[in-house]
Amino acid sequence: MTSSMSLRCVVVLVVMLGTAQAFAPVTPFTARSASARSFTAPMRPSLRGANTPIVPNQRPLPLGLRMVSLPSDTPMKVGICGATGAVGQEIVGVLEKRGFPVKELHLFGSARSAGKKVETKWGDIEIEEFSVEKAREMDVVFVSVSGDFSKKYCDAMAEGDDGCVVIDNSSAFRYEKDVALCVPEINADAARKGKKKVIANPNCTTAIGIMALYPLHQKYGLKKVLMSTYQAASGAGAPGMAELKEGAKEVANGPEGTVAKNDIFAHPLPFNIIPHIDVFQDNLYTKEEMKVTWECQKIMDLPDLPVSCTSVRIPTFRAHAETIVIETDKKIDPNEAREVLRKAAGVKVVDSPEDKLYPMPLTASKTYPVEVGRIRQSVVFGDNGLEFFVCGDQLLRGAALNAVLVAESLMQPEGTPFTPTM
């Protein structure tokens, strides 16, 4: 599609920042058994909380729309809703650092936020009250709100030839058949060839781990994936990070036996770990854990891939860590696998145990690449198994960066591999 045909496309990045996202009282997805192979057709909870089957979008594709794209040679009007939130602030930073083609920057928010000013590379921007009409006037808009907001407004912003391209970071659309779930280094064409102009950003845990999983799958073929995740407070937004910080001060400065208060997390997080993120399902996995299963299957187009995950909240601020064990179809050599990962887009191999170099939240925070290390042959799966450790910034690779990269990938033609510089 030429730039003139796509001038009316607006990218809206809807980034979920529920203050208590990790424990929101939503209805669990239906889970039929503990077998990962059975989780290929999840149910999507409606606004009323009832389980409803995922159905294709009923609105016909506009006749003139052959692919979802953005102009590659024209600076765009960029809008961000929720720019003062944790992910929203990161979106502003990513746009600045990556030189995204911004003609004008507009910030949308609630009536309460309207009138406040945010300092940016493009000057002090006054927050405007959000409306669908204003969003549809943009060339590019990034929105940082909630899943309910997405369900209410995304289709309205996207419909018609003059509608927006909506890149949604909530879970509202991830499992819908006709909505692309995109990590652009892996499946950019899923977004470019989407039947809808709504594009879903994956869960942060999936977005980080899949950066290492996919290149290994391309070379060796994935047979099974076992994952344990150690997730930062930022997964619960700015309030979660604040609760950790204030709670740590409370315990450190208080008498022996002091226990921090908890409003955001299920239990006090400082000096503790919590093996509970999101609601428990019928199969006793949590929804956070099942998101990894469903999303890995959809993004890599491997609907029968068994993926099992245990998710744990840990007292770090913004970088998630993951232990991943894989069984592969072909024999896998750790040294060769290390080189495969070195060449993979968005991956940084940090793997020198003799020098005490390996991925850590301390070094992965506020950086774009996903760190991968502790690469070794699996003693369980032998020649067809590998174990490794991954760290990535939850607010960047897990949210803001991935969303902006989706937009960048839409500036390239269908069929073009997306290999962004970091």
CSV table of C-alpha atoms in Angstrom, one decimal:
chain,number,residue,atom,x,y,z
A,1,MET,CA,0.0,0.0,0.0
A,2,THR,CA,1.3,3.5,-0.9
A,3,SER,CA,1.7,6.2,1.7
A,4,SER,CA,-1.2,8.1,0.3
A,5,MET,CA,-3.5,5.1,0.7
A,6,SER,CA,-2.5,4.9,4.4
A,7,LEU,CA,-2.5,8.5,5.5
A,8,ARG,CA,-5.7,8.0,7.4
A,9,CYS,CA,-4.4,5.1,9.4
A,10,VAL,CA,-3.8,6.0,13.0
A,11,VAL,CA,-1.9,3.7,15.3
A,12,VAL,CA,-3.5,3.6,18.7
A,13,LEU,CA,-1.4,1.8,21.3
A,14,VAL,CA,-3.7,0.9,24.1
A,15,VAL,CA,-1.5,-0.1,27.0
A,16,MET,CA,-3.2,-1.8,30.0
A,17,LEU,CA,-2.2,-0.2,33.3
A,18,GLY,CA,-4.7,-1.3,35.7
A,19,THR,CA,-3.5,-0.4,39.2
A,20,ALA,CA,-4.3,-3.9,40.5
A,21,GLN,CA,-3.9,-5.7,37.2
A,22,ALA,CA,-2.3,-8.8,38.7
A,23,PHE,CA,-5.3,-9.6,40.9
A,24,ALA,CA,-8.3,-8.1,39.0
A,25,PRO,CA,-11.5,-9.9,39.8
A,26,VAL,CA,-12.1,-11.2,36.3
A,27,THR,CA,-13.7,-14.5,35.4
A,28,PRO,CA,-11.1,-17.2,34.7
A,29,PHE,CA,-10.8,-18.6,31.2
A,30,THR,CA,-12.3,-22.1,30.8
A,31,ALA,CA,-9.6,-24.7,31.2
A,32,ARG,CA,-10.6,-28.3,30.3
A,33,SER,CA,-7.7,-30.3,31.7
A,34,ALA,CA,-4.1,-29.9,32.9
A,35,SER,CA,-2.8,-30.9,29.5
A,36,ALA,CA,-1.2,-28.0,27.6
A,37,ARG,CA,-2.5,-29.4,24.4
A,38,SER,CA,-6.1,-28.7,25.4
A,39,PHE,CA,-5.5,-24.9,25.8
A,40,THR,CA,-5.9,-23.9,22.1
A,41,ALA,CA,-9.3,-22.4,22.2
A,42,PRO,CA,-9.7,-20.2,25.3
A,43,MET,CA,-12.8,-18.3,26.3
A,44,ARG,CA,-12.9,-14.6,26.5
A,45,PRO,CA,-14.6,-13.0,29.5
A,46,SER,CA,-17.2,-10.4,28.6
A,47,LEU,CA,-17.6,-7.1,30.4
A,48,ARG,CA,-20.2,-8.7,32.6
A,49,GLY,CA,-17.7,-11.4,33.6
A,50,ALA,CA,-19.5,-14.3,31.8
A,51,ASN,CA,-17.4,-16.7,29.7
A,52,THR,CA,-18.2,-16.2,26.0
A,53,PRO,CA,-16.7,-18.0,23.1
A,54,ILE,CA,-14.2,-16.2,20.9
A,55,VAL,CA,-15.9,-15.3,17.6
A,56,PRO,CA,-14.5,-13.7,14.5
A,57,ASN,CA,-15.1,-10.0,13.9
A,58,GLN,CA,-18.5,-9.6,12.2
A,59,ARG,CA,-17.8,-6.3,10.5
A,60,PRO,CA,-16.7,-6.9,6.8
A,61,LEU,CA,-13.2,-5.8,5.8
A,62,PRO,CA,-13.3,-2.5,3.8
A,63,LEU,CA,-13.0,-3.3,0.1
A,64,GLY,CA,-10.0,-1.0,-0.3
A,65,LEU,CA,-8.0,-2.4,2.6
A,66,ARG,CA,-5.6,-5.1,1.4
A,67,MET,CA,-3.2,-4.8,4.3
A,68,VAL,CA,-2.7,-2.9,7.5
A,69,SER,CA,0.1,-0.4,7.0
A,70,LEU,CA,1.5,3.0,8.0
A,71,PRO,CA,3.2,5.6,5.8
A,72,SER,CA,7.0,5.1,5.6
A,73,ASP,CA,7.9,8.4,4.2
A,74,THR,CA,5.6,10.9,6.0
A,75,PRO,CA,5.9,12.1,9.6
A,76,MET,CA,2.7,11.2,11.5
A,77,LYS,CA,0.5,12.8,14.1
A,78,VAL,CA,1.2,10.8,17.3
A,79,GLY,CA,-1.1,10.6,20.3
A,80,ILE,CA,-0.7,8.9,23.6
A,81,CYS,CA,-3.5,8.2,26.2
A,82,GLY,CA,-2.3,7.6,29.7
A,83,ALA,CA,1.1,9.1,29.1
A,84,THR,CA,1.6,9.7,32.8
A,85,GLY,CA,1.4,6.0,33.7
A,86,ALA,CA,4.3,3.7,33.9
A,87,VAL,CA,4.0,2.2,30.4
A,88,GLY,CA,2.8,5.5,28.9
A,89,GLN,CA,5.9,7.3,30.1
A,90,GLU,CA,8.0,4.5,28.5
A,91,ILE,CA,6.2,4.9,25.2
A,92,VAL,CA,7.2,8.6,25.1
A,93,GLY,CA,10.8,7.6,25.8
A,94,VAL,CA,10.8,4.9,23.1
A,95,LEU,CA,9.4,7.3,20.5
A,96,GLU,CA,12.1,9.8,21.4
A,97,LYS,CA,15.0,7.4,21.5
A,98,ARG,CA,14.1,5.5,18.3
A,99,GLY,CA,13.5,8.6,16.2
A,100,PHE,CA,9.9,7.6,15.4
A,101,PRO,CA,8.6,10.0,12.7
A,102,VAL,CA,6.5,12.4,14.8
A,103,LYS,CA,4.9,15.4,13.2
A,104,GLU,CA,2.8,16.3,16.2
A,105,LEU,CA,2.4,14.7,19.6
A,106,HIS,CA,-1.0,14.7,21.3
A,107,LEU,CA,-1.6,13.3,24.8
A,108,PHE,CA,-5.1,12.1,25.7
A,109,GLY,CA,-6.4,11.4,29.2
A,110,SER,CA,-9.4,11.6,31.5
A,111,ALA,CA,-11.2,14.8,32.3
A,112,ARG,CA,-9.4,14.9,35.6
A,113,SER,CA,-6.0,14.8,33.8
A,114,ALA,CA,-6.9,17.3,31.1
A,115,GLY,CA,-4.9,20.5,31.2
A,116,LYS,CA,-1.8,19.0,32.8
A,117,LYS,CA,1.4,19.3,30.9
A,118,VAL,CA,4.0,16.7,30.2
A,119,GLU,CA,7.6,17.5,29.2
A,120,THR,CA,8.7,15.8,26.0
A,121,LYS,CA,11.3,16.1,23.2
A,122,TRP,CA,8.6,17.9,21.2
A,123,GLY,CA,8.0,20.5,23.9
A,124,ASP,CA,5.6,20.7,26.8
A,125,ILE,CA,2.4,18.9,25.7
A,126,GLU,CA,-0.9,19.6,27.4
A,127,ILE,CA,-3.1,16.6,28.1
A,128,GLU,CA,-6.4,16.6,26.2
A,129,GLU,CA,-9.6,14.8,27.2
A,130,PHE,CA,-9.9,11.6,25.2
A,131,SER,CA,-12.6,11.1,22.6
A,132,VAL,CA,-12.9,8.7,19.7
A,133,GLU,CA,-13.3,11.5,17.3
A,134,LYS,CA,-10.1,13.2,18.3
A,135,ALA,CA,-8.2,9.9,18.2
A,136,ARG,CA,-9.4,9.2,14.7
A,137,GLU,CA,-7.9,12.5,13.6
A,138,MET,CA,-4.4,11.3,14.5
A,139,ASP,CA,-2.0,9.5,12.3
A,140,VAL,CA,-0.5,7.6,15.3
A,141,VAL,CA,-1.9,7.4,18.8
A,142,PHE,CA,-0.6,5.4,21.8
A,143,VAL,CA,-3.2,4.8,24.5
A,144,SER,CA,-2.3,3.7,28.0
A,145,VAL,CA,-5.5,2.6,29.8
A,146,SER,CA,-7.3,-0.7,30.6
A,147,GLY,CA,-8.9,-3.8,29.2
A,148,ASP,CA,-12.4,-2.4,29.7
A,149,PHE,CA,-11.4,0.7,27.8
A,150,SER,CA,-10.1,-1.4,25.0
A,151,LYS,CA,-13.3,-3.4,24.7
A,152,LYS,CA,-15.3,-0.2,24.7
A,153,TYR,CA,-13.4,1.9,22.3
A,154,CYS,CA,-10.9,-0.1,20.1
A,155,ASP,CA,-13.4,-1.2,17.5
A,156,ALA,CA,-14.9,2.3,17.3
A,157,MET,CA,-11.5,3.8,16.7
A,158,ALA,CA,-10.5,1.2,14.1
A,159,GLU,CA,-13.6,0.8,12.0
A,160,GLY,CA,-13.9,2.2,8.4
A,161,ASP,CA,-11.3,3.1,5.9
A,162,ASP,CA,-10.6,6.3,7.8
A,163,GLY,CA,-10.2,4.5,11.2
A,164,CYS,CA,-7.2,3.9,13.3
A,165,VAL,CA,-4.8,1.0,13.5
A,166,VAL,CA,-5.2,0.0,17.2
A,167,ILE,CA,-2.3,-1.8,18.9
A,168,ASP,CA,-3.8,-2.9,22.2
A,169,ASN,CA,-1.6,-4.0,25.1
A,170,SER,CA,-4.5,-5.4,27.3
A,171,SER,CA,-5.7,-9.0,27.1
A,172,ALA,CA,-9.0,-7.8,25.5
A,173,PHE,CA,-8.3,-9.1,22.0
A,174,ARG,CA,-5.3,-11.4,22.2
A,175,TYR,CA,-7.3,-14.6,21.8
A,176,GLU,CA,-9.7,-13.5,19.1
A,177,LYS,CA,-9.3,-15.4,15.9
A,178,ASP,CA,-9.2,-12.3,13.6
A,179,VAL,CA,-6.9,-10.2,15.7
A,180,ALA,CA,-3.2,-10.5,15.2
A,181,LEU,CA,-1.1,-11.1,18.4
A,182,CYS,CA,2.2,-9.7,17.4
A,183,VAL,CA,5.9,-9.7,18.3
A,184,PRO,CA,7.1,-8.1,15.1
A,185,GLU,CA,10.5,-9.8,14.9
A,186,ILE,CA,8.6,-13.1,14.8
A,187,ASN,CA,5.3,-12.5,13.1
A,188,ALA,CA,5.1,-9.0,11.7
A,189,ASP,CA,3.0,-10.2,8.7
A,190,ALA,CA,0.3,-11.4,11.1
A,191,ALA,CA,-0.3,-7.7,11.8
A,192,ARG,CA,0.3,-6.5,8.2
A,193,LYS,CA,-2.2,-9.0,6.8
A,194,GLY,CA,-4.7,-8.8,9.6
A,195,LYS,CA,-8.4,-8.8,8.9
A,196,LYS,CA,-8.9,-6.1,11.6
A,197,LYS,CA,-6.9,-3.0,12.2
A,198,VAL,CA,-6.9,-4.0,15.9
A,199,ILE,CA,-3.5,-5.6,16.8
A,200,ALA,CA,-2.9,-7.1,20.2
A,201,ASN,CA,0.4,-6.8,22.1
A,202,PRO,CA,1.2,-9.9,24.1
A,203,ASN,CA,1.5,-10.4,27.8
A,204,CYS,CA,4.9,-9.1,29.1
A,205,THR,CA,6.0,-12.6,30.2
A,206,THR,CA,5.4,-14.0,26.8
A,207,ALA,CA,7.0,-11.1,24.9
A,208,ILE,CA,10.2,-11.6,26.8
A,209,GLY,CA,10.5,-15.4,26.8
A,210,ILE,CA,9.5,-15.8,23.2
A,211,MET,CA,12.4,-13.7,21.9
A,212,ALA,CA,14.7,-16.7,22.8
A,213,LEU,CA,12.2,-19.5,22.1
A,214,TYR,CA,11.4,-18.6,18.5
A,215,PRO,CA,14.9,-18.6,17.0
A,216,LEU,CA,15.6,-22.0,18.7
A,217,HIS,CA,12.3,-23.3,17.3
A,218,GLN,CA,13.3,-22.2,13.8
A,219,LYS,CA,16.6,-24.2,14.1
A,220,TYR,CA,15.6,-27.2,16.1
A,221,GLY,CA,11.8,-27.4,16.4
A,222,LEU,CA,10.1,-27.1,19.8
A,223,LYS,CA,8.5,-30.2,21.2
A,224,LYS,CA,7.9,-29.1,24.9
A,225,VAL,CA,8.4,-25.9,26.8
A,226,LEU,CA,8.6,-25.7,30.6
A,227,MET,CA,8.9,-22.2,32.1
A,228,SER,CA,9.2,-20.6,35.6
A,229,THR,CA,8.9,-16.8,35.7
A,230,TYR,CA,10.1,-14.4,38.3
A,231,GLN,CA,8.1,-11.2,37.7
A,232,ALA,CA,8.8,-7.7,38.8
A,233,ALA,CA,6.5,-5.3,40.7
A,234,SER,CA,6.1,-3.2,37.5
A,235,GLY,CA,3.7,-5.9,36.2
A,236,ALA,CA,1.1,-4.3,38.5
A,237,GLY,CA,1.9,-0.9,37.2
A,238,ALA,CA,3.2,2.2,39.0
A,239,PRO,CA,1.2,1.5,42.1
A,240,GLY,CA,2.8,-2.0,42.4
A,241,MET,CA,6.3,-0.4,42.1
A,242,ALA,CA,5.4,2.2,44.7
A,243,GLU,CA,4.1,-0.5,47.1
A,244,LEU,CA,7.3,-2.4,46.9
A,245,LYS,CA,9.5,0.7,47.4
A,246,GLU,CA,7.5,2.0,50.4
A,247,GLY,CA,7.1,-1.4,51.9
A,248,ALA,CA,10.9,-2.1,51.7
A,249,LYS,CA,11.5,1.2,53.5
A,250,GLU,CA,9.0,0.2,56.1
A,251,VAL,CA,10.6,-3.2,56.8
A,252,ALA,CA,14.2,-1.9,56.7
A,253,ASN,CA,13.5,1.0,59.1
A,254,GLY,CA,11.1,-0.8,61.4
A,255,PRO,CA,11.7,-3.1,64.3
A,256,GLU,CA,12.5,-6.7,63.8
A,257,GLY,CA,9.5,-8.6,62.6
A,258,THR,CA,7.9,-5.7,60.7
A,259,VAL,CA,5.8,-6.8,57.8
A,260,ALA,CA,5.0,-4.4,55.0
A,261,LYS,CA,1.4,-3.5,54.1
A,262,ASN,CA,-0.1,-4.8,50.9
A,263,ASP,CA,-3.0,-3.3,48.9
A,264,ILE,CA,-1.8,-4.2,45.3
A,265,PHE,CA,-0.4,-7.7,45.8
A,266,ALA,CA,-2.0,-10.7,47.4
A,267,HIS,CA,0.7,-10.7,50.2
A,268,PRO,CA,3.5,-8.3,51.2
A,269,LEU,CA,6.1,-8.3,48.5
A,270,PRO,CA,9.2,-6.8,50.2
A,271,PHE,CA,11.7,-9.6,51.2
A,272,ASN,CA,9.1,-12.2,50.0
A,273,ILE,CA,8.0,-14.0,46.8
A,274,ILE,CA,4.4,-14.8,45.9
A,275,PRO,CA,3.6,-17.8,43.6
A,276,HIS,CA,0.3,-16.2,42.6
A,277,ILE,CA,-0.2,-13.7,39.7
A,278,ASP,CA,-3.8,-13.2,38.4
A,279,VAL,CA,-6.7,-15.5,39.2
A,280,PHE,CA,-6.5,-19.3,39.5
A,281,GLN,CA,-8.1,-21.4,36.8
A,282,ASP,CA,-10.1,-24.7,37.1
A,283,ASN,CA,-6.8,-26.6,36.3
A,284,LEU,CA,-5.0,-24.7,39.2
A,285,TYR,CA,-2.8,-22.8,36.9
A,286,THR,CA,-3.2,-19.1,37.1
A,287,LYS,CA,-4.5,-17.0,34.3
A,288,GLU,CA,-1.0,-15.3,34.0
A,289,GLU,CA,0.5,-18.8,33.5
A,290,MET,CA,-2.1,-19.8,30.9
A,291,LYS,CA,-1.5,-16.6,29.0
A,292,VAL,CA,2.0,-17.9,28.3
A,293,THR,CA,0.7,-21.1,26.9
A,294,TRP,CA,-2.0,-19.6,24.7
A,295,GLU,CA,0.1,-16.7,23.5
A,296,CYS,CA,3.2,-18.8,22.6
A,297,GLN,CA,1.0,-21.1,20.6
A,298,LYS,CA,-0.7,-18.3,18.7
A,299,ILE,CA,2.4,-16.1,18.0
A,300,MET,CA,4.5,-19.0,16.8
A,301,ASP,CA,1.6,-20.6,15.0
A,302,LEU,CA,2.1,-23.8,17.0
A,303,PRO,CA,-1.4,-24.6,18.3
A,304,ASP,CA,-0.5,-28.0,19.7
A,305,LEU,CA,2.8,-27.0,21.4
A,306,PRO,CA,2.7,-28.0,25.1
A,307,VAL,CA,3.8,-25.1,27.3
A,308,SER,CA,3.7,-25.2,31.1
A,309,CYS,CA,4.4,-22.1,33.2
A,310,THR,CA,4.7,-21.2,36.9
A,311,SER,CA,4.6,-17.5,37.6
A,312,VAL,CA,6.1,-16.0,40.7
A,313,ARG,CA,6.0,-12.3,41.8
A,314,ILE,CA,9.4,-11.2,43.2
A,315,PRO,CA,10.6,-8.0,44.9
A,316,THR,CA,12.3,-6.4,41.9
A,317,PHE,CA,11.1,-3.2,40.2
A,318,ARG,CA,10.9,-3.6,36.4
A,319,ALA,CA,12.7,-6.6,34.8
A,320,HIS,CA,11.1,-10.1,34.6
A,321,ALA,CA,13.3,-13.2,34.7
A,322,GLU,CA,12.5,-16.6,33.4
A,323,THR,CA,13.9,-20.1,33.6
A,324,ILE,CA,13.1,-22.0,30.4
A,325,VAL,CA,13.6,-25.7,29.7
A,326,ILE,CA,12.9,-27.0,26.2
A,327,GLU,CA,12.7,-30.4,24.5
A,328,THR,CA,13.4,-30.2,20.7
A,329,ASP,CA,12.7,-32.3,17.7
A,330,LYS,CA,16.3,-32.2,16.6
A,331,LYS,CA,19.4,-32.7,18.7
A,332,ILE,CA,20.6,-29.4,20.1
A,333,ASP,CA,24.2,-28.5,20.9
A,334,PRO,CA,24.5,-25.7,23.5
A,335,ASN,CA,27.4,-24.0,21.7
A,336,GLU,CA,25.5,-24.0,18.5
A,337,ALA,CA,22.4,-22.8,20.2
A,338,ARG,CA,24.4,-20.0,21.8
A,339,GLU,CA,25.4,-18.8,18.3
A,340,VAL,CA,21.8,-19.0,17.1
A,341,LEU,CA,20.8,-16.7,19.9
A,342,ARG,CA,23.6,-14.3,19.3
A,343,LYS,CA,22.3,-13.8,15.7
A,344,ALA,CA,18.7,-13.4,16.8
A,345,ALA,CA,17.1,-9.9,16.6
A,346,GLY,CA,16.4,-8.4,20.0
A,347,VAL,CA,18.5,-10.9,21.9
A,348,LYS,CA,21.8,-10.3,23.9
A,349,VAL,CA,23.7,-13.4,25.0
A,350,VAL,CA,25.2,-12.9,28.4
A,351,ASP,CA,26.7,-16.2,29.2
A,352,SER,CA,30.1,-16.5,30.8
A,353,PRO,CA,29.8,-18.3,34.1
A,354,GLU,CA,33.5,-18.2,34.8
A,355,ASP,CA,33.3,-14.4,34.7
A,356,LYS,CA,30.1,-14.4,36.7
A,357,LEU,CA,28.2,-13.0,33.7
A,358,TYR,CA,24.6,-14.1,33.2
A,359,PRO,CA,21.2,-12.4,32.8
A,360,MET,CA,20.0,-10.4,35.8
A,361,PRO,CA,17.2,-7.9,36.4
A,362,LEU,CA,19.9,-5.4,37.5
A,363,THR,CA,21.5,-5.4,34.1
A,364,ALA,CA,18.4,-6.0,32.0
A,365,SER,CA,16.4,-3.1,33.4
A,366,LYS,CA,16.0,0.0,31.1
A,367,THR,CA,17.5,-1.8,28.1
A,368,TYR,CA,15.9,-3.0,24.9
A,369,PRO,CA,17.4,-6.4,24.3
A,370,VAL,CA,16.4,-9.5,26.1
A,371,GLU,CA,19.4,-11.1,27.9
A,372,VAL,CA,19.9,-14.8,27.6
A,373,GLY,CA,22.4,-16.9,29.5
A,374,ARG,CA,23.1,-20.0,31.6
A,375,ILE,CA,22.7,-22.0,28.4
A,376,ARG,CA,23.3,-25.7,29.0
A,377,GLN,CA,22.3,-29.2,27.9
A,378,SER,CA,19.2,-30.4,29.8
A,379,VAL,CA,19.9,-33.4,32.1
A,380,VAL,CA,16.3,-34.3,31.7
A,381,PHE,CA,15.9,-34.3,27.9
A,382,GLY,CA,19.5,-35.0,27.1
A,383,ASP,CA,20.7,-34.4,23.5
A,384,ASN,CA,17.3,-33.0,22.6
A,385,GLY,CA,17.0,-30.6,25.5
A,386,LEU,CA,18.3,-27.2,26.5
A,387,GLU,CA,18.0,-25.0,29.6
A,388,PHE,CA,18.6,-21.3,29.8
A,389,PHE,CA,17.8,-18.1,31.8
A,390,VAL,CA,16.2,-15.0,30.4
A,391,CYS,CA,15.8,-11.4,31.7
A,392,GLY,CA,14.0,-8.6,30.0
A,393,ASP,CA,12.6,-5.2,30.9
A,394,GLN,CA,8.8,-5.6,31.6
A,395,LEU,CA,8.0,-2.0,30.7
A,396,LEU,CA,10.0,-2.0,27.5
A,397,ARG,CA,10.2,-5.4,25.7
A,398,GLY,CA,7.2,-6.5,27.7
A,399,ALA,CA,5.0,-3.5,26.7
A,400,ALA,CA,6.1,-0.1,25.3
A,401,LEU,CA,9.0,-1.2,23.1
A,402,ASN,CA,7.1,-4.1,21.5
A,403,ALA,CA,4.1,-1.8,20.8
A,404,VAL,CA,6.2,0.8,19.1
A,405,LEU,CA,8.1,-1.9,17.1
A,406,VAL,CA,4.7,-3.2,15.9
A,407,ALA,CA,4.0,0.3,14.5
A,408,GLU,CA,7.5,0.4,12.9
A,409,SER,CA,6.9,-2.9,11.3
A,410,LEU,CA,3.7,-1.6,9.6
A,411,MET,CA,5.8,0.9,7.8
A,412,GLN,CA,7.5,-1.9,5.9
A,413,PRO,CA,5.9,-4.0,3.0
A,414,GLU,CA,4.2,-7.3,3.6
A,415,GLY,CA,6.8,-10.1,3.5
A,416,THR,CA,9.7,-8.0,4.8
A,417,PRO,CA,11.5,-9.6,7.7
A,418,PHE,CA,11.5,-7.1,10.6
A,419,THR,CA,15.0,-6.8,12.2
A,420,PRO,CA,15.1,-3.5,14.1
A,421,THR,CA,18.3,-2.1,15.4
A,422,MET,CA,18.5,-1.8,19.2
